[in-house]
């Protein structure tokens, strides 16, 4: 059974969705850069070890990331899951976990990398919006795509209403992607993710909510 370490900075709603889904993994630890992150209590309630490493005591991003990597590696994880970890990761850190670290982003990448994705999708007149699970690389929000889920953008949508609908899909999609990794269904070939189709419905990763 593969071991997973989850990184959070806040309430960790995607983390909670993954825990509820019970993918066939061992949750080795939940780590936060903020001691008051609400998700730490959620992890403890599930019996998962927690740790806090504040970035404020370090002189550089690279120094913090080096210490964070040492902390993570103490749990010998197979997969690192970013679940609202609000830090831009250094190139060395990302390279260290290449092919073993995933993230979820609230847009249909490669569209709308970065912040304020829902407002930007509305402003651009998009008819579809959604979320993307991807492997993390050195280029922000540009890693190989594992899966996507789409929702329609309605005429009366606000960033808040659109965000809420996308979040429902995030909570469905992220646990599914973790399960795929745990069951060795994913492979990287020429910078693209392949999902083993004998066990996965090829239409399952992109759908509209009911």
PDB file of C-alpha atoms in Angstrom:
ATOM      1  CA  UNK A   1       0.000   0.000   0.000  1.00  0.00           C
ATOM      2  CA  UNK A   2       1.375   3.389  -1.013  1.00  0.00           C
ATOM      3  CA  UNK A   3       2.103   6.041   1.605  1.00  0.00           C
ATOM      4  CA  UNK A   4       0.777   9.583   1.184  1.00  0.00           C
ATOM      5  CA  UNK A   5       1.788  12.877   2.786  1.00  0.00           C
ATOM      6  CA  UNK A   6      -0.661  15.769   2.427  1.00  0.00           C
ATOM      7  CA  UNK A   7       0.408  19.425   2.589  1.00  0.00           C
ATOM      8  CA  UNK A   8      -2.113  22.081   3.656  1.00  0.00           C
ATOM      9  CA  UNK A   9      -2.203  25.713   4.714  1.00  0.00           C
ATOM     10  CA  UNK A  10      -5.850  26.117   5.757  1.00  0.00           C
ATOM     11  CA  UNK A  11      -9.057  24.187   6.223  1.00  0.00           C
ATOM     12  CA  UNK A  12      -8.103  21.473   3.749  1.00  0.00           C
ATOM     13  CA  UNK A  13     -11.502  20.763   2.240  1.00  0.00           C
ATOM     14  CA  UNK A  14      -9.928  18.770  -0.586  1.00  0.00           C
ATOM     15  CA  UNK A  15      -7.910  16.838   1.972  1.00  0.00           C
ATOM     16  CA  UNK A  16     -11.111  16.049   3.848  1.00  0.00           C
ATOM     17  CA  UNK A  17     -12.755  14.830   0.629  1.00  0.00           C
ATOM     18  CA  UNK A  18      -9.802  12.513   0.008  1.00  0.00           C
ATOM     19  CA  UNK A  19      -9.954  11.149   3.555  1.00  0.00           C
ATOM     20  CA  UNK A  20     -13.698  10.520   3.266  1.00  0.00           C
ATOM     21  CA  UNK A  21     -13.216   8.648  -0.012  1.00  0.00           C
ATOM     22  CA  UNK A  22     -10.798   6.223   1.673  1.00  0.00           C
ATOM     23  CA  UNK A  23      -8.507   5.474  -1.278  1.00  0.00           C
ATOM     24  CA  UNK A  24      -6.304   2.406  -0.777  1.00  0.00           C
ATOM     25  CA  UNK A  25      -3.346   4.306   0.714  1.00  0.00           C
ATOM     26  CA  UNK A  26      -1.689   4.859   4.068  1.00  0.00           C
ATOM     27  CA  UNK A  27      -1.906   8.494   5.123  1.00  0.00           C
ATOM     28  CA  UNK A  28       1.510   8.899   6.675  1.00  0.00           C
ATOM     29  CA  UNK A  29       1.153  12.553   7.732  1.00  0.00           C
ATOM     30  CA  UNK A  30      -0.528  15.894   7.177  1.00  0.00           C
ATOM     31  CA  UNK A  31       1.920  18.808   7.253  1.00  0.00           C
ATOM     32  CA  UNK A  32       1.080  22.510   7.380  1.00  0.00           C
ATOM     33  CA  UNK A  33       3.128  25.687   7.244  1.00  0.00           C
ATOM     34  CA  UNK A  34       0.571  27.283   9.571  1.00  0.00           C
ATOM     35  CA  UNK A  35      -0.021  26.101  13.134  1.00  0.00           C
ATOM     36  CA  UNK A  36      -3.611  27.349  13.123  1.00  0.00           C
ATOM     37  CA  UNK A  37      -4.623  25.522   9.920  1.00  0.00           C
ATOM     38  CA  UNK A  38      -8.053  24.040  10.593  1.00  0.00           C
ATOM     39  CA  UNK A  39      -7.222  20.979   8.516  1.00  0.00           C
ATOM     40  CA  UNK A  40      -4.743  19.802  11.155  1.00  0.00           C
ATOM     41  CA  UNK A  41      -7.578  19.089  13.559  1.00  0.00           C
ATOM     42  CA  UNK A  42      -9.427  17.232  10.802  1.00  0.00           C
ATOM     43  CA  UNK A  43      -6.368  15.060  10.236  1.00  0.00           C
ATOM     44  CA  UNK A  44      -6.004  14.328  13.947  1.00  0.00           C
ATOM     45  CA  UNK A  45      -9.674  13.346  14.107  1.00  0.00           C
ATOM     46  CA  UNK A  46      -8.884  10.733  11.441  1.00  0.00           C
ATOM     47  CA  UNK A  47      -5.931   9.463  13.469  1.00  0.00           C
ATOM     48  CA  UNK A  48      -3.323  10.837  11.050  1.00  0.00           C
ATOM     49  CA  UNK A  49      -0.003  12.190  12.400  1.00  0.00           C
ATOM     50  CA  UNK A  50       0.427  15.933  11.902  1.00  0.00           C
ATOM     51  CA  UNK A  51       3.370  18.309  11.806  1.00  0.00           C
ATOM     52  CA  UNK A  52       3.830  22.056  11.477  1.00  0.00           C
ATOM     53  CA  UNK A  53       6.783  23.775   9.835  1.00  0.00           C
ATOM     54  CA  UNK A  54       6.384  27.544   9.664  1.00  0.00           C
ATOM     55  CA  UNK A  55       8.043  29.261   6.743  1.00  0.00           C
ATOM     56  CA  UNK A  56       8.499  32.436   8.786  1.00  0.00           C
ATOM     57  CA  UNK A  57      11.673  31.270  10.484  1.00  0.00           C
ATOM     58  CA  UNK A  58      13.646  30.834   7.265  1.00  0.00           C
ATOM     59  CA  UNK A  59      15.748  33.339   5.350  1.00  0.00           C
ATOM     60  CA  UNK A  60      14.791  32.031   1.902  1.00  0.00           C
ATOM     61  CA  UNK A  61      12.252  29.927   0.078  1.00  0.00           C
ATOM     62  CA  UNK A  62      14.967  27.400  -0.718  1.00  0.00           C
ATOM     63  CA  UNK A  63      15.952  27.026   2.951  1.00  0.00           C
ATOM     64  CA  UNK A  64      12.360  26.383   3.987  1.00  0.00           C
ATOM     65  CA  UNK A  65      11.791  23.934   1.165  1.00  0.00           C
ATOM     66  CA  UNK A  66      14.961  22.017   2.060  1.00  0.00           C
ATOM     67  CA  UNK A  67      13.786  21.595   5.652  1.00  0.00           C
ATOM     68  CA  UNK A  68      10.271  20.712   4.469  1.00  0.00           C
ATOM     69  CA  UNK A  69      11.722  18.016   2.206  1.00  0.00           C
ATOM     70  CA  UNK A  70      13.661  16.570   5.133  1.00  0.00           C
ATOM     71  CA  UNK A  71      10.472  16.482   7.183  1.00  0.00           C
ATOM     72  CA  UNK A  72       8.461  14.852   4.382  1.00  0.00           C
ATOM     73  CA  UNK A  73      11.155  12.284   3.596  1.00  0.00           C
ATOM     74  CA  UNK A  74      11.083  11.126   7.203  1.00  0.00           C
ATOM     75  CA  UNK A  75       7.682   9.602   6.398  1.00  0.00           C
ATOM     76  CA  UNK A  76       9.028   7.877   3.220  1.00  0.00           C
ATOM     77  CA  UNK A  77       5.965   8.746   1.110  1.00  0.00           C
ATOM     78  CA  UNK A  78       5.206   7.482  -2.377  1.00  0.00           C
ATOM     79  CA  UNK A  79       2.988  10.480  -3.142  1.00  0.00           C
ATOM     80  CA  UNK A  80       2.808  14.110  -1.996  1.00  0.00           C
ATOM     81  CA  UNK A  81      -0.662  15.669  -2.248  1.00  0.00           C
ATOM     82  CA  UNK A  82      -0.961  19.464  -2.244  1.00  0.00           C
ATOM     83  CA  UNK A  83      -4.355  20.357  -0.783  1.00  0.00           C
ATOM     84  CA  UNK A  84      -4.459  24.111  -0.490  1.00  0.00           C
ATOM     85  CA  UNK A  85      -0.760  24.465   0.352  1.00  0.00           C
ATOM     86  CA  UNK A  86      -0.313  28.176  -0.267  1.00  0.00           C
ATOM     87  CA  UNK A  87       3.380  28.271  -1.069  1.00  0.00           C
ATOM     88  CA  UNK A  88       5.189  28.608  -4.390  1.00  0.00           C
ATOM     89  CA  UNK A  89       7.639  25.721  -4.339  1.00  0.00           C
ATOM     90  CA  UNK A  90      11.279  26.071  -5.321  1.00  0.00           C
ATOM     91  CA  UNK A  91      12.672  24.309  -8.372  1.00  0.00           C
ATOM     92  CA  UNK A  92      14.849  22.000  -6.291  1.00  0.00           C
ATOM     93  CA  UNK A  93      11.920  20.883  -4.140  1.00  0.00           C
ATOM     94  CA  UNK A  94       9.731  20.174  -7.157  1.00  0.00           C
ATOM     95  CA  UNK A  95      12.527  18.280  -8.892  1.00  0.00           C
ATOM     96  CA  UNK A  96      13.065  16.147  -5.773  1.00  0.00           C
ATOM     97  CA  UNK A  97       9.443  14.915  -5.959  1.00  0.00           C
ATOM     98  CA  UNK A  98       9.087  14.804  -9.732  1.00  0.00           C
ATOM     99  CA  UNK A  99       6.374  12.340 -10.722  1.00  0.00           C
ATOM    100  CA  UNK A 100       5.352  11.918  -7.063  1.00  0.00           C
ATOM    101  CA  UNK A 101       3.600  15.205  -6.259  1.00  0.00           C
ATOM    102  CA  UNK A 102       0.139  16.261  -7.411  1.00  0.00           C
ATOM    103  CA  UNK A 103      -2.005  19.365  -7.084  1.00  0.00           C
ATOM    104  CA  UNK A 104      -5.532  20.467  -7.924  1.00  0.00           C
ATOM    105  CA  UNK A 105      -6.117  23.832  -9.595  1.00  0.00           C
ATOM    106  CA  UNK A 106      -9.506  25.572  -9.968  1.00  0.00           C
ATOM    107  CA  UNK A 107      -9.508  26.003 -13.734  1.00  0.00           C
ATOM    108  CA  UNK A 108      -9.316  23.929 -16.887  1.00  0.00           C
ATOM    109  CA  UNK A 109      -5.577  24.201 -17.369  1.00  0.00           C
ATOM    110  CA  UNK A 110      -3.731  25.520 -19.247  1.00  0.00           C
ATOM    111  CA  UNK A 111      -6.317  28.318 -18.992  1.00  0.00           C
ATOM    112  CA  UNK A 112      -6.198  30.667 -16.002  1.00  0.00           C
ATOM    113  CA  UNK A 113      -3.095  29.697 -14.107  1.00  0.00           C
ATOM    114  CA  UNK A 114      -2.537  31.504 -10.821  1.00  0.00           C
ATOM    115  CA  UNK A 115      -5.194  33.228  -8.730  1.00  0.00           C
ATOM    116  CA  UNK A 116      -8.744  34.582  -9.178  1.00  0.00           C
ATOM    117  CA  UNK A 117      -9.587  31.890 -11.713  1.00  0.00           C
ATOM    118  CA  UNK A 118     -13.372  32.066 -11.333  1.00  0.00           C
ATOM    119  CA  UNK A 119     -13.628  35.823 -11.821  1.00  0.00           C
ATOM    120  CA  UNK A 120     -11.291  35.636 -14.802  1.00  0.00           C
ATOM    121  CA  UNK A 121     -13.348  32.869 -16.431  1.00  0.00           C
ATOM    122  CA  UNK A 122     -16.502  34.985 -16.081  1.00  0.00           C
ATOM    123  CA  UNK A 123     -14.762  38.118 -17.348  1.00  0.00           C
ATOM    124  CA  UNK A 124     -13.522  36.259 -20.433  1.00  0.00           C
ATOM    125  CA  UNK A 125     -17.011  34.983 -21.245  1.00  0.00           C
ATOM    126  CA  UNK A 126     -16.089  31.316 -20.874  1.00  0.00           C
ATOM    127  CA  UNK A 127     -18.900  28.827 -21.331  1.00  0.00           C
ATOM    128  CA  UNK A 128     -16.981  26.074 -19.508  1.00  0.00           C
ATOM    129  CA  UNK A 129     -14.882  26.241 -16.380  1.00  0.00           C
ATOM    130  CA  UNK A 130     -13.706  23.609 -13.944  1.00  0.00           C
ATOM    131  CA  UNK A 131     -10.745  22.059 -12.179  1.00  0.00           C
ATOM    132  CA  UNK A 132      -7.600  20.145 -13.050  1.00  0.00           C
ATOM    133  CA  UNK A 133      -5.526  17.576 -11.179  1.00  0.00           C
ATOM    134  CA  UNK A 134      -1.934  17.601 -12.399  1.00  0.00           C
ATOM    135  CA  UNK A 135       1.571  16.513 -11.557  1.00  0.00           C
ATOM    136  CA  UNK A 136       3.592  19.406 -10.152  1.00  0.00           C
ATOM    137  CA  UNK A 137       6.512  20.748 -12.175  1.00  0.00           C
ATOM    138  CA  UNK A 138       8.755  23.779 -11.920  1.00  0.00           C
ATOM    139  CA  UNK A 139       6.370  25.866 -14.030  1.00  0.00           C
ATOM    140  CA  UNK A 140       3.468  27.062 -11.894  1.00  0.00           C
ATOM    141  CA  UNK A 141       0.178  25.301 -12.748  1.00  0.00           C
ATOM    142  CA  UNK A 142       1.603  23.746 -15.909  1.00  0.00           C
ATOM    143  CA  UNK A 143       2.352  20.138 -14.947  1.00  0.00           C
ATOM    144  CA  UNK A 144       1.116  17.096 -16.879  1.00  0.00           C
ATOM    145  CA  UNK A 145      -2.668  16.833 -16.570  1.00  0.00           C
ATOM    146  CA  UNK A 146      -4.082  13.770 -14.813  1.00  0.00           C
ATOM    147  CA  UNK A 147      -7.801  14.581 -14.968  1.00  0.00           C
ATOM    148  CA  UNK A 148     -10.245  17.449 -15.418  1.00  0.00           C
ATOM    149  CA  UNK A 149     -13.870  18.105 -14.524  1.00  0.00           C
ATOM    150  CA  UNK A 150     -15.981  20.799 -16.176  1.00  0.00           C
ATOM    151  CA  UNK A 151     -19.011  22.851 -15.179  1.00  0.00           C
ATOM    152  CA  UNK A 152     -21.004  25.296 -17.328  1.00  0.00           C
ATOM    153  CA  UNK A 153     -20.604  29.007 -16.663  1.00  0.00           C
ATOM    154  CA  UNK A 154     -24.110  30.379 -16.193  1.00  0.00           C
ATOM    155  CA  UNK A 155     -25.253  33.819 -17.290  1.00  0.00           C
ATOM    156  CA  UNK A 156     -25.885  34.969 -13.731  1.00  0.00           C
ATOM    157  CA  UNK A 157     -22.787  33.404 -12.190  1.00  0.00           C
ATOM    158  CA  UNK A 158     -20.656  35.316  -9.723  1.00  0.00           C
ATOM    159  CA  UNK A 159     -17.161  34.200  -8.742  1.00  0.00           C
ATOM    160  CA  UNK A 160     -18.678  32.829  -5.542  1.00  0.00           C
ATOM    161  CA  UNK A 161     -21.419  30.758  -7.174  1.00  0.00           C
ATOM    162  CA  UNK A 162     -19.059  29.452  -9.825  1.00  0.00           C
ATOM    163  CA  UNK A 163     -16.427  28.627  -7.201  1.00  0.00           C
ATOM    164  CA  UNK A 164     -18.963  26.641  -5.176  1.00  0.00           C
ATOM    165  CA  UNK A 165     -19.940  24.516  -8.200  1.00  0.00           C
ATOM    166  CA  UNK A 166     -16.324  23.901  -9.142  1.00  0.00           C
ATOM    167  CA  UNK A 167     -15.488  22.917  -5.561  1.00  0.00           C
ATOM    168  CA  UNK A 168     -18.064  20.119  -5.710  1.00  0.00           C
ATOM    169  CA  UNK A 169     -16.169  18.720  -8.697  1.00  0.00           C
ATOM    170  CA  UNK A 170     -12.803  19.177  -6.955  1.00  0.00           C
ATOM    171  CA  UNK A 171     -14.046  17.049  -4.076  1.00  0.00           C
ATOM    172  CA  UNK A 172     -15.062  14.329  -6.527  1.00  0.00           C
ATOM    173  CA  UNK A 173     -12.057  14.443  -8.828  1.00  0.00           C
ATOM    174  CA  UNK A 174      -9.105  14.699  -6.430  1.00  0.00           C
ATOM    175  CA  UNK A 175      -9.883  11.508  -4.480  1.00  0.00           C
ATOM    176  CA  UNK A 176     -10.331   9.685  -7.787  1.00  0.00           C
ATOM    177  CA  UNK A 177      -6.897  10.796  -8.967  1.00  0.00           C
ATOM    178  CA  UNK A 178      -5.276   9.696  -5.694  1.00  0.00           C
ATOM    179  CA  UNK A 179      -6.924   6.302  -6.109  1.00  0.00           C
ATOM    180  CA  UNK A 180      -5.597   6.010  -9.660  1.00  0.00           C
ATOM    181  CA  UNK A 181      -2.066   6.696  -8.428  1.00  0.00           C
ATOM    182  CA  UNK A 182      -2.457   4.192  -5.591  1.00  0.00           C
ATOM    183  CA  UNK A 183      -3.624   1.499  -7.991  1.00  0.00           C
ATOM    184  CA  UNK A 184      -0.794   2.165 -10.490  1.00  0.00           C
ATOM    185  CA  UNK A 185      -3.195   3.297 -13.189  1.00  0.00           C
ATOM    186  CA  UNK A 186      -1.164   6.385 -14.091  1.00  0.00           C
ATOM    187  CA  UNK A 187       1.966   6.632 -16.206  1.00  0.00           C
ATOM    188  CA  UNK A 188       3.931   9.553 -17.624  1.00  0.00           C
ATOM    189  CA  UNK A 189       4.995   9.321 -21.267  1.00  0.00           C
ATOM    190  CA  UNK A 190       6.632  12.218 -23.112  1.00  0.00           C
ATOM    191  CA  UNK A 191       5.290  14.690 -20.578  1.00  0.00           C
ATOM    192  CA  UNK A 192       1.702  13.444 -20.815  1.00  0.00           C
ATOM    193  CA  UNK A 193      -0.287  11.332 -18.390  1.00  0.00           C
ATOM    194  CA  UNK A 194      -1.725   8.042 -19.541  1.00  0.00           C
ATOM    195  CA  UNK A 195      -4.562   6.428 -17.586  1.00  0.00           C
ATOM    196  CA  UNK A 196      -4.968   2.661 -17.880  1.00  0.00           C
ATOM    197  CA  UNK A 197      -8.205   2.322 -19.806  1.00  0.00           C
ATOM    198  CA  UNK A 198      -8.943  -1.282 -18.908  1.00  0.00           C
ATOM    199  CA  UNK A 199      -9.929  -0.101 -15.434  1.00  0.00           C
ATOM    200  CA  UNK A 200     -11.001   3.520 -15.967  1.00  0.00           C
ATOM    201  CA  UNK A 201     -13.925   4.871 -17.930  1.00  0.00           C
ATOM    202  CA  UNK A 202     -12.207   7.261 -20.416  1.00  0.00           C
ATOM    203  CA  UNK A 203     -15.154   9.645 -20.154  1.00  0.00           C
ATOM    204  CA  UNK A 204     -15.087   9.761 -16.348  1.00  0.00           C
ATOM    205  CA  UNK A 205     -12.484  12.519 -15.996  1.00  0.00           C
ATOM    206  CA  UNK A 206     -14.455  15.160 -17.887  1.00  0.00           C
ATOM    207  CA  UNK A 207     -18.166  15.475 -17.226  1.00  0.00           C
ATOM    208  CA  UNK A 208     -20.854  17.904 -16.266  1.00  0.00           C
ATOM    209  CA  UNK A 209     -22.459  17.730 -12.846  1.00  0.00           C
ATOM    210  CA  UNK A 210     -25.931  16.267 -12.724  1.00  0.00           C
TER     211      UNK A 210
END
